[in-house]
CSV table of C-alpha atoms in Angstrom, one decimal:
chain,number,residue,atom,x,y,z
A,8,MET,CA,51.9,60.9,26.6
A,9,LEU,CA,53.4,61.9,23.2
A,10,PRO,CA,56.2,59.2,23.2
A,11,GLU,CA,53.6,56.6,24.2
A,12,THR,CA,51.3,57.6,21.3
A,13,LEU,CA,54.2,57.9,18.9
A,14,THR,CA,55.5,54.5,19.8
A,15,LYS,CA,52.1,52.8,19.1
A,16,TYR,CA,51.8,54.6,15.8
A,17,VAL,CA,55.3,53.7,14.6
A,18,ILE,CA,54.7,50.0,15.5
A,19,LEU,CA,51.4,49.9,13.7
A,20,ALA,CA,52.8,51.8,10.7
A,21,VAL,CA,55.6,49.3,10.4
A,22,VAL,CA,53.3,46.4,10.6
A,23,ALA,CA,50.9,48.0,8.0
A,24,ALA,CA,53.8,48.8,5.7
A,25,VAL,CA,55.1,45.2,5.8
A,26,ALA,CA,51.6,43.9,5.0
A,27,ALA,CA,51.1,46.3,2.1
A,28,VAL,CA,54.5,45.6,0.5
A,29,CYS,CA,54.1,41.8,0.9
A,30,THR,CA,50.6,41.7,-0.4
A,31,ASN,CA,51.6,43.6,-3.5
A,32,ALA,CA,54.6,41.3,-4.1
A,33,LEU,CA,52.2,38.3,-4.0
A,34,ARG,CA,50.3,39.3,-7.1
A,35,ARG,CA,50.7,37.0,-10.1
A,36,SER,CA,53.2,34.8,-8.2
A,37,ARG,CA,52.9,31.2,-9.5
A,38,ARG,CA,55.0,28.3,-10.7
A,39,LEU,CA,54.3,25.4,-12.9
A,40,GLU,CA,54.9,21.7,-12.4
A,41,PRO,CA,55.1,18.9,-15.1
A,42,ALA,CA,52.0,18.5,-17.2
A,43,ALA,CA,50.1,15.8,-15.3
A,44,ALA,CA,46.9,15.5,-13.2
A,45,PRO,CA,47.4,15.4,-9.5
A,46,HIS,CA,47.3,11.7,-8.4
A,47,ALA,CA,44.8,12.7,-5.6
A,48,ALA,CA,42.2,13.6,-8.2
A,49,GLY,CA,41.9,9.9,-9.3
A,50,GLN,CA,41.6,8.5,-12.8
A,51,GLY,CA,37.9,8.5,-13.2
A,52,PRO,CA,35.9,9.8,-16.2
A,53,GLU,CA,35.7,13.3,-14.6
A,54,THR,CA,39.5,13.7,-14.8
A,55,ALA,CA,40.1,11.9,-18.1
A,56,GLY,CA,40.8,15.2,-19.9
A,57,LEU,CA,43.4,16.5,-17.5
A,58,ARG,CA,46.4,14.7,-18.7
A,59,GLY,CA,48.8,17.1,-20.2
A,60,ALA,CA,47.4,20.2,-18.4
A,61,PRO,CA,50.1,21.8,-16.1
A,62,ARG,CA,49.7,21.8,-12.5
A,63,GLN,CA,50.0,25.3,-11.1
A,64,ARG,CA,51.4,26.1,-7.7
A,65,PRO,CA,51.8,29.5,-5.8
A,66,GLY,CA,55.2,31.0,-6.4
A,67,ARG,CA,58.1,30.9,-3.9
A,68,ALA,CA,57.5,34.5,-2.9
A,69,LEU,CA,54.5,33.2,-1.0
A,70,LYS,CA,56.6,31.1,1.3
A,71,VAL,CA,59.2,33.9,1.8
A,72,ILE,CA,56.6,36.5,2.7
A,73,GLY,CA,54.9,34.0,5.0
A,74,VAL,CA,58.2,33.7,7.0
A,75,ILE,CA,58.4,37.5,7.1
A,76,PHE,CA,54.9,37.7,8.6
A,77,ILE,CA,55.8,35.2,11.2
A,78,VAL,CA,59.0,37.0,12.1
A,79,VAL,CA,57.2,40.4,12.4
A,80,GLY,CA,54.4,38.7,14.6
A,81,VAL,CA,57.0,37.1,16.8
A,82,VAL,CA,58.9,40.4,17.2
A,83,ALA,CA,55.8,42.5,17.7
A,84,ILE,CA,54.5,40.5,20.7
A,85,PRO,CA,57.4,41.4,23.1
A,86,LEU,CA,58.0,44.8,21.4
A,87,GLY,CA,54.5,45.8,22.6
A,88,SER,CA,55.6,45.6,26.2
A,89,LEU,CA,58.0,48.5,25.7
A,90,ILE,CA,55.1,51.0,25.2
A,91,PRO,CA,55.3,53.4,28.1
A,92,GLY,CA,52.7,55.0,30.2
A,93,PRO,CA,49.7,54.0,32.3
A,94,SER,CA,47.9,52.3,29.4
A,95,ARG,CA,50.9,50.1,28.5
A,96,MET,CA,49.0,46.9,29.2
A,97,ALA,CA,46.2,47.9,26.8
A,98,GLY,CA,48.8,48.9,24.2
A,99,TRP,CA,50.7,45.7,24.7
A,100,ALA,CA,47.5,43.7,24.3
A,101,ALA,CA,46.7,45.5,21.0
A,102,VAL,CA,50.2,45.0,19.6
A,103,ALA,CA,50.2,41.3,20.7
A,104,ALA,CA,46.9,40.7,18.9
A,105,PHE,CA,48.5,42.1,15.8
A,106,GLY,CA,51.5,39.8,16.3
A,107,VAL,CA,49.3,36.7,16.8
A,108,PHE,CA,47.3,37.7,13.6
A,109,PHE,CA,50.5,38.1,11.6
A,110,ILE,CA,51.8,34.7,12.8
A,111,GLY,CA,48.5,33.1,11.6
A,112,ILE,CA,48.6,34.7,8.3
A,113,GLY,CA,52.2,33.7,7.9
A,114,CYS,CA,51.4,30.0,8.6
A,115,PHE,CA,48.5,30.2,6.1
A,116,MET,CA,50.8,31.4,3.5
A,117,ILE,CA,53.4,28.7,4.1
A,118,LEU,CA,50.8,26.0,4.0
A,119,SER,CA,49.3,27.5,0.8
A,120,HIS,CA,52.7,27.5,-0.8
A,121,GLU,CA,53.2,23.8,0.1
A,122,ARG,CA,49.7,22.5,-0.6
A,123,CYS,CA,47.7,24.7,-2.9
A,124,ALA,CA,47.5,23.7,-6.6
A,125,LEU,CA,45.2,24.1,-9.6
A,126,VAL,CA,44.9,22.2,-12.9
A,127,ASP,CA,43.0,24.2,-15.6
A,128,ALA,CA,41.8,21.8,-18.3
A,129,PRO,CA,39.4,22.4,-21.2
A,130,ASP,CA,36.4,21.0,-19.3
A,131,THR,CA,37.5,20.4,-15.8
A,132,VAL,CA,39.3,22.4,-13.0
A,133,VAL,CA,41.1,20.5,-10.2
A,134,VAL,CA,41.6,22.5,-7.0
A,135,THR,CA,43.8,21.6,-4.0
A,136,THR,CA,43.3,23.8,-0.9
A,137,TRP,CA,45.8,24.8,1.8
A,138,ARG,CA,44.4,22.0,3.9
A,139,GLY,CA,45.5,19.5,1.2
A,140,ARG,CA,42.0,18.5,0.0
A,141,THR,CA,41.8,18.0,-3.8
A,142,THR,CA,38.5,18.3,-5.7
A,143,ALA,CA,37.8,18.0,-9.4
A,144,VAL,CA,34.9,20.3,-10.8
A,145,ARG,CA,33.5,19.9,-14.2
A,146,HIS,CA,32.7,23.2,-15.9
A,147,ASP,CA,29.2,22.1,-16.8
A,148,GLU,CA,28.5,21.4,-13.1
A,149,ILE,CA,29.2,25.0,-12.1
A,150,VAL,CA,25.9,26.7,-11.0
A,151,SER,CA,27.4,30.1,-9.8
A,152,TYR,CA,30.5,32.2,-9.4
A,153,ASP,CA,31.4,35.4,-7.6
A,154,ARG,CA,34.3,37.7,-7.0
A,155,GLN,CA,34.0,40.5,-4.5
A,156,PRO,CA,35.5,43.9,-5.2
A,157,ARG,CA,39.3,44.2,-4.4
A,158,SER,CA,39.4,40.4,-3.8
A,159,GLN,CA,41.7,38.1,-5.8
A,160,TYR,CA,39.5,35.1,-4.9
A,161,VAL,CA,36.7,33.9,-7.2
A,162,THR,CA,34.1,31.7,-5.3
A,163,VAL,CA,32.7,29.0,-7.6
A,164,ARG,CA,29.8,26.7,-6.5
A,165,ASP,CA,29.0,23.5,-8.1
A,166,ALA,CA,25.8,21.3,-8.5
A,167,HIS,CA,26.9,19.1,-5.6
A,168,GLY,CA,26.8,21.9,-3.2
A,169,GLY,CA,30.6,22.4,-3.1
A,170,ARG,CA,32.2,25.8,-2.7
A,171,HIS,CA,35.7,26.4,-4.2
A,172,ASN,CA,37.8,29.6,-3.7
A,173,LEU,CA,40.2,30.1,-6.6
A,174,HIS,CA,43.0,32.7,-6.3
A,175,THR,CA,43.4,34.6,-9.6
A,176,GLY,CA,46.7,35.9,-8.6
A,177,TRP,CA,48.2,32.5,-7.9
A,178,PHE,CA,46.5,30.6,-10.7
A,179,SER,CA,45.8,31.4,-14.4
A,180,MET,CA,42.4,29.9,-15.6
A,181,PRO,CA,41.9,30.6,-19.2
A,182,TYR,CA,39.9,27.4,-19.9
A,183,LEU,CA,37.6,28.0,-17.0
A,184,ALA,CA,37.1,31.7,-17.9
A,185,LEU,CA,36.3,30.8,-21.5
A,186,SER,CA,33.7,28.1,-20.3
A,187,VAL,CA,32.0,30.5,-17.9
A,188,ALA,CA,31.9,33.2,-20.6
A,189,CYS,CA,30.3,30.7,-23.0
A,190,MET,CA,27.8,29.7,-20.4
A,191,GLU,CA,27.0,33.4,-19.9
A,192,ALA,CA,26.5,33.6,-23.6
A,193,GLU,CA,23.9,30.9,-23.3
A,194,GLY,CA,22.1,32.6,-20.4
A,195,ARG,CA,22.8,29.8,-18.0
A,196,PHE,CA,23.6,31.9,-14.9
A,197,LEU,CA,21.0,34.6,-15.3
A,198,PRO,CA,18.1,33.2,-17.4
A,199,LYS,CA,16.1,36.4,-17.0
A,200,ALA,CA,18.7,38.1,-19.2
A,201,ILE,CA,18.0,35.8,-22.1
A,202,GLY,CA,16.8,37.8,-25.1
A,203,ASN,CA,18.5,40.9,-23.9
A,204,PRO,CA,21.8,41.3,-25.8
A,205,ARG,CA,23.0,44.2,-23.7
A,206,LYS,CA,22.6,42.3,-20.4
A,207,VAL,CA,24.2,39.2,-21.8
A,208,SER,CA,27.1,41.3,-23.0
A,209,ASN,CA,27.4,42.8,-19.4
A,210,ARG,CA,27.4,39.2,-18.0
A,211,ILE,CA,30.3,38.2,-20.3
A,212,SER,CA,32.2,41.3,-19.1
A,213,GLN,CA,31.4,40.1,-15.5
A,214,ALA,CA,33.1,36.8,-16.3
A,215,GLU,CA,36.1,38.5,-17.6
A,216,ARG,CA,36.4,40.7,-14.5
A,217,ALA,CA,35.9,37.7,-12.2
A,218,PHE,CA,38.7,35.6,-13.7
A,219,GLY,CA,41.0,38.6,-14.5
A,220,THR,CA,41.0,38.0,-18.2
A,221,ARG,CA,39.8,39.7,-21.3
A,222,MET,CA,38.4,38.0,-24.3
A,223,PRO,CA,39.9,39.0,-27.7
A,224,ALA,CA,37.4,41.1,-29.7
A,225,PRO,CA,36.7,38.6,-32.5
A,226,LEU,CA,35.9,35.9,-29.8
A,227,ARG,CA,33.8,38.4,-27.9
A,228,SER,CA,31.8,39.2,-31.0
A,229,VAL,CA,31.0,35.6,-31.7
A,230,LEU,CA,30.0,35.0,-28.0
A,231,GLU,CA,27.6,37.8,-28.1
A,232,GLN,CA,25.8,36.2,-31.0
A,233,GLY,CA,24.9,33.2,-28.9
A,234,PRO,CA,21.5,31.8,-27.8
A,235,GLY,CA,21.4,34.0,-24.8
A,236,SER,CA,21.3,37.1,-26.8
A,237,TYR,CA,19.2,35.8,-29.6
A,238,PRO,CA,17.1,32.8,-28.4
A,239,GLU,CA,14.8,33.0,-31.4
A,240,ARG,CA,17.5,31.9,-33.6
A,241,PHE,CA,18.1,28.6,-31.8
A,242,GLN,CA,16.2,25.5,-30.8
A,243,HIS,CA,15.6,24.8,-27.1
A,244,LEU,CA,14.4,21.6,-25.5
A,245,PRO,CA,11.1,22.3,-23.8
A,246,SER,CA,12.0,20.1,-20.8
A,247,ALA,CA,15.3,21.8,-20.2
A,248,PRO,CA,15.8,24.7,-17.8
A,249,ALA,CA,16.2,28.2,-19.1
A,250,GLY,CA,19.7,28.8,-20.4
A,251,ARG,CA,20.3,25.1,-20.9
A,252,GLY,CA,19.2,22.5,-23.5
A,253,TRP,CA,20.1,24.5,-26.6
A,254,VAL,CA,20.2,22.1,-29.6
A,255,GLY,CA,20.0,22.1,-33.4
A,256,ALA,CA,22.1,23.0,-36.3
A,257,ASP,CA,22.3,26.7,-35.6
A,258,TYR,CA,23.6,26.0,-32.0
A,259,GLU,CA,26.1,23.6,-33.2
A,260,GLN,CA,27.2,26.1,-35.9
A,261,TRP,CA,27.6,28.7,-33.1
A,262,ARG,CA,29.7,26.4,-31.1
A,263,ARG,CA,31.9,25.6,-34.0
A,264,ALA,CA,32.3,29.3,-34.7
A,265,VAL,CA,33.5,29.8,-31.1
A,266,GLY,CA,36.1,27.0,-31.6
A,267,ALA,CA,37.2,28.3,-35.0
A,268,THR,CA,37.7,31.8,-33.7
A,269,LEU,CA,39.8,30.4,-30.9
A,270,ALA,CA,41.8,28.4,-33.3
A,271,SER,CA,42.4,31.4,-35.5
A,272,LEU,CA,43.7,33.4,-32.5
A,273,GLY,CA,46.2,30.7,-31.7
């Protein structure tokens, strides 16, 4: 009984160790291609500002680790048949299931390496999924975003009902992060926080955590002085939804202050 149990635990421990090491190696693995918008995104107005923005791709480590996962999965399936004892079939089935799972993950990694891409431009993000589908999303069409704890994926939803999963380990998104932080400073995603500087500040922190970035202190200070925190200082179109429709000289001055702060930070 002891050798059977020990064999099972050894196999599972090896599989878990490979998964842990490989997952850790994938963090911040990316490569850049020449600065040009993906041809699949088209040349319409929604992608006019993309020219010159680099096209990011997952790093080569993703493909290498994908191959390792497939090899481990292929080896694990017949290896499970060596488990001794009366419950060998149940043990083999469990190990085989792990093997099939690892093969699937490995194939996903290889396809992601070959197909996934992201272009982070000042007002648009272009995403290519592992299936090869390319979609352009304007920042001002984003209606929500979310990142679960311990996940490297940010789920962004747009006004057209689209849902886009962006991997913060494979891709750097400073323009998108800044746009989302600015929208939080205007109260766009949580209108009930408008007029509460503390809640608006917390929402800006949430945007930083979601996209794995941190705004410089001078920029953060300017953002926190926006219309979301102090709506009484700004004009708002009565017909516009809460968090949108800010107009007037004070709003334009705040927007210029954000731009000037960015320029001073280089």
